[in-house]
Amino acid sequence: MKDKTVPDSVIRRLPLYLRVLEELKAKGTEIVSSQQLEDRIGLKATQFRKDLTYFGEFGVRGVGYEVDDLLNRLKKICGLNEEKTAILIGAGHIGTALGNFNQVNNNCKVRIKAIFDKDEDKVGSTIGQIEIQHTDKLPQMIDELDPQIGIIAVPARAAHEITDILIENDMKVLLNFAPVHLDIPDDVYLQGVDLTLELQNLLYYSQNVVE
Amino acid sequence: MKDKTVPDSVIRRLPLYLRVLEELKAKGTEIVSSQQLEDRIGLKATQFRKDLTYFGEFGVRGVGYEVDDLLNRLKKICGLNEEKTAILIGAGHIGTALGNFNQVNNNCKVRIKAIFDKDEDKVGSTIGQIEIQHTDKLPQMIDELDPQIGIIAVPARAAHEITDILIENDMKVLLNFAPVHLDIPDDVYLQGVDLTLELQNLLYYSQNVVE
DNA sequence: TAGATTGTTAATCGATTAACAATC
DNA sequence: TAGATTGTTAATCGATTAACAATC
């Protein structure tokens, strides 16, 4: 099931499709056409159909897509049909937000099961229901929980060290919030979310107003 | 100074270049070649040079780039040479993290000057040094502060309403953290950061491990 | 059958990368 | 001058979109 044939850009759109399909299902819509999806998603109908071709056939020509069926099949493809275990390193502002957010947001399927911080003062207190543990316990806890996903929310200077620990302990899927470029082996998937860059990017547009 | 000729992809890389140049400056490096930057940024030297061509000539052939000069000129191009005023709507988990983060992170240049929430219980309390005001005060405060950037961190269901208010009050640059697609006029620049999508995207890779 | 909408191929568009002439 | 590295053009690559045959 390892499709390196499917482009990243396609993968990133799948959760978007799922979100809209969930909405339609909630409204009781049973059949939907790619054209109807176009407006709701803000993407071309053609793109939606093209994206689906990477995974098989999902619709009925002349009719459209059965919402519930499409939803279930796409969920499975995305891995959204079952919960995956994540650990969070760093209990600062962003880490805290993510931890709380994760407890609330039930349909996300990424379940944070442990939170770590280097600060002794934070160790022992909780975010959501989860007690913060010392970073020293990382290897031990990874072994215990066997988490699929590691979320890095430590300051930039600590990010390399933490990443090394995660990789040494065989973690393969990482989400990095630290504002640094991390070098990783080929068999690890790293996704970056850089809030500082997002904010800075706005500056350009606020001085060069769009068209 | 409105260059719709410069591709979005290039703009998004500029803050990345700045970050590395700042590091080099701090280390006392005076001259740097595109080749040396390649490893530090994780992008091709050619791409760096190509990106710069949209804005002029910055280096000396056979020598390289003068770090301080390049830094200053790029900062100006990005709008990073002066502070811009932002307002934040929504004081939930993400809003709180952003607010706190913004007070700490001085070199970001996006300065949150006001925070709003609809919840009467939150109104009056503070994030960082900033007092939370009721959403009703938005039009009045926009008029007073004349902010360039609006940050939307409200729940999905409230995002459309807030966005309409911001646009009605002439705001042109928006950052949206709510997990919804927002339809906006052509003359508004909207950038989306969707943490749920980022997390969900990881699920695919955690079941289809990379190569 | 006529109308509709999919799945897929082909055309277009844009972004990245390689190559190299210009020049310090 | 020889060596180095830029700025820029041309080639490549990949992603989006248009078009249409397949088919319900």
Coordinates of C-alpha atoms in Angstrom, one line a residue, chain B residues 35-178:
Chain B
Q35 CA 25.9 27.6 -2.9
Q36 CA 26.6 28.0 0.8
L37 CA 22.9 29.0 1.4
E38 CA 21.7 25.9 -0.4
D39 CA 22.5 23.5 2.5
R40 CA 21.3 25.9 5.2
I41 CA 17.9 26.5 3.6
G42 CA 17.3 23.1 2.1
L43 CA 16.6 24.7 -1.3
K44 CA 18.6 24.7 -4.6
A45 CA 21.2 27.5 -5.0
T46 CA 19.7 28.1 -8.5
Q47 CA 16.3 28.7 -7.1
F48 CA 17.6 31.3 -4.7
R49 CA 19.3 33.2 -7.5
K50 CA 16.3 32.9 -9.7
D51 CA 14.0 34.2 -7.0
L52 CA 16.2 37.2 -6.5
T53 CA 15.9 38.2 -10.2
Y54 CA 12.3 39.3 -9.6
F55 CA 13.6 42.1 -7.5
G56 CA 16.9 43.2 -9.0
E57 CA 20.6 42.4 -8.7
F58 CA 22.0 41.7 -5.3
G59 CA 25.4 39.9 -5.6
V60 CA 28.8 40.4 -7.1
R61 CA 29.8 37.8 -9.7
G62 CA 32.8 35.7 -8.7
V63 CA 32.4 36.8 -5.1
G64 CA 28.9 36.3 -3.7
Y65 CA 26.4 38.3 -1.6
E66 CA 27.2 40.8 1.1
V67 CA 25.1 39.5 3.9
D68 CA 24.2 42.8 5.6
D69 CA 23.3 44.5 2.3
L70 CA 21.2 41.6 1.0
L71 CA 19.4 41.3 4.3
N72 CA 18.5 45.0 4.4
R73 CA 17.3 45.1 0.8
L74 CA 15.2 41.9 1.2
K75 CA 13.7 43.1 4.4
K76 CA 12.5 46.2 2.7
I77 CA 11.0 44.1 -0.2
C78 CA 9.2 41.8 2.3
G79 CA 7.9 44.7 4.4
L80 CA 10.0 43.4 7.3
N81 CA 11.7 46.7 7.9
E82 CA 8.8 48.2 9.8
E83 CA 6.1 47.0 12.1
K84 CA 2.6 46.5 10.8
T85 CA -0.5 46.5 13.0
A86 CA -2.7 43.4 13.3
I87 CA -5.9 42.6 15.1
L88 CA -6.9 39.1 16.3
I89 CA -10.4 37.8 16.4
G90 CA -11.0 34.8 18.6
A91 CA -9.4 34.2 22.0
G92 CA -9.7 30.4 22.0
H93 CA -6.8 28.0 22.1
I94 CA -5.2 29.1 18.9
G95 CA -5.9 32.8 19.4
T96 CA -4.4 32.7 22.9
A97 CA -1.3 31.0 21.6
L98 CA -0.9 33.5 18.8
G99 CA -1.4 36.4 21.2
N100 CA 1.2 35.2 23.7
F101 CA 3.6 34.2 20.9
N102 CA 3.2 37.6 19.4
Q103 CA 4.2 39.5 22.5
V104 CA 7.3 37.3 22.9
N105 CA 8.5 37.2 19.3
N106 CA 9.8 40.6 18.7
N107 CA 11.4 40.2 15.3
C108 CA 8.2 39.1 13.6
K109 CA 7.0 42.7 12.9
V110 CA 3.4 41.8 12.9
R111 CA 2.2 43.5 16.0
I112 CA -1.2 42.4 17.4
K113 CA -2.7 45.6 18.9
A114 CA -6.2 44.4 19.7
I115 CA -8.0 41.1 20.5
F116 CA -11.7 40.3 20.2
D117 CA -14.0 37.6 21.4
K118 CA -17.8 37.1 21.4
D119 CA -17.7 35.4 24.8
E120 CA -18.7 37.9 27.6
D121 CA -16.7 35.9 30.1
K122 CA -13.5 36.4 28.2
V123 CA -14.0 40.1 27.6
G124 CA -11.9 42.2 30.0
S125 CA -9.3 39.5 30.7
T126 CA -5.9 39.8 29.0
I127 CA -3.6 37.9 26.7
G128 CA 0.0 39.1 26.9
Q129 CA -0.6 42.7 27.7
I130 CA -3.7 43.1 25.6
E131 CA -7.3 43.3 26.9
I132 CA -9.9 41.2 25.1
Q133 CA -12.7 43.3 23.8
H134 CA -16.2 42.3 22.6
T135 CA -16.6 41.5 18.9
D136 CA -19.2 44.3 18.7
K137 CA -16.4 46.8 19.0
L138 CA -14.7 45.6 15.8
P139 CA -15.8 48.3 13.4
Q140 CA -15.0 51.0 15.9
M141 CA -11.6 49.7 16.7
I142 CA -10.6 49.0 13.1
D143 CA -11.5 52.7 12.4
E144 CA -9.3 53.7 15.4
L145 CA -6.2 51.5 14.8
D146 CA -6.3 51.2 11.0
P147 CA -4.7 47.7 11.1
Q148 CA -3.3 46.2 8.0
I149 CA -3.7 42.6 9.0
G150 CA -6.7 40.7 10.3
I151 CA -6.2 37.3 12.0
I152 CA -9.3 35.1 12.2
A153 CA -9.1 32.5 14.9
V154 CA -12.8 31.9 15.7
P155 CA -14.7 28.6 15.3
A156 CA -15.7 27.5 11.8
R157 CA -19.3 28.5 12.2
A158 CA -18.4 32.2 13.1
A159 CA -15.7 32.6 10.5
H160 CA -17.9 33.8 7.6
E161 CA -19.6 36.4 9.7
I162 CA -16.3 37.8 11.1
T163 CA -14.7 37.8 7.6
D164 CA -17.6 39.8 6.2
I165 CA -17.2 42.4 9.0
L166 CA -13.5 42.7 8.3
I167 CA -14.0 43.1 4.6
E168 CA -16.8 45.6 5.1
N169 CA -14.4 47.6 7.1
D170 CA -11.8 47.7 4.4
M171 CA -9.3 45.2 5.6
K172 CA -7.4 43.7 2.7
V173 CA -5.0 41.1 4.2
L174 CA -6.4 38.2 6.2
L175 CA -5.0 35.1 7.9
N176 CA -7.6 32.5 8.6
F177 CA -7.2 29.7 11.1
A178 CA -10.8 28.5 11.0

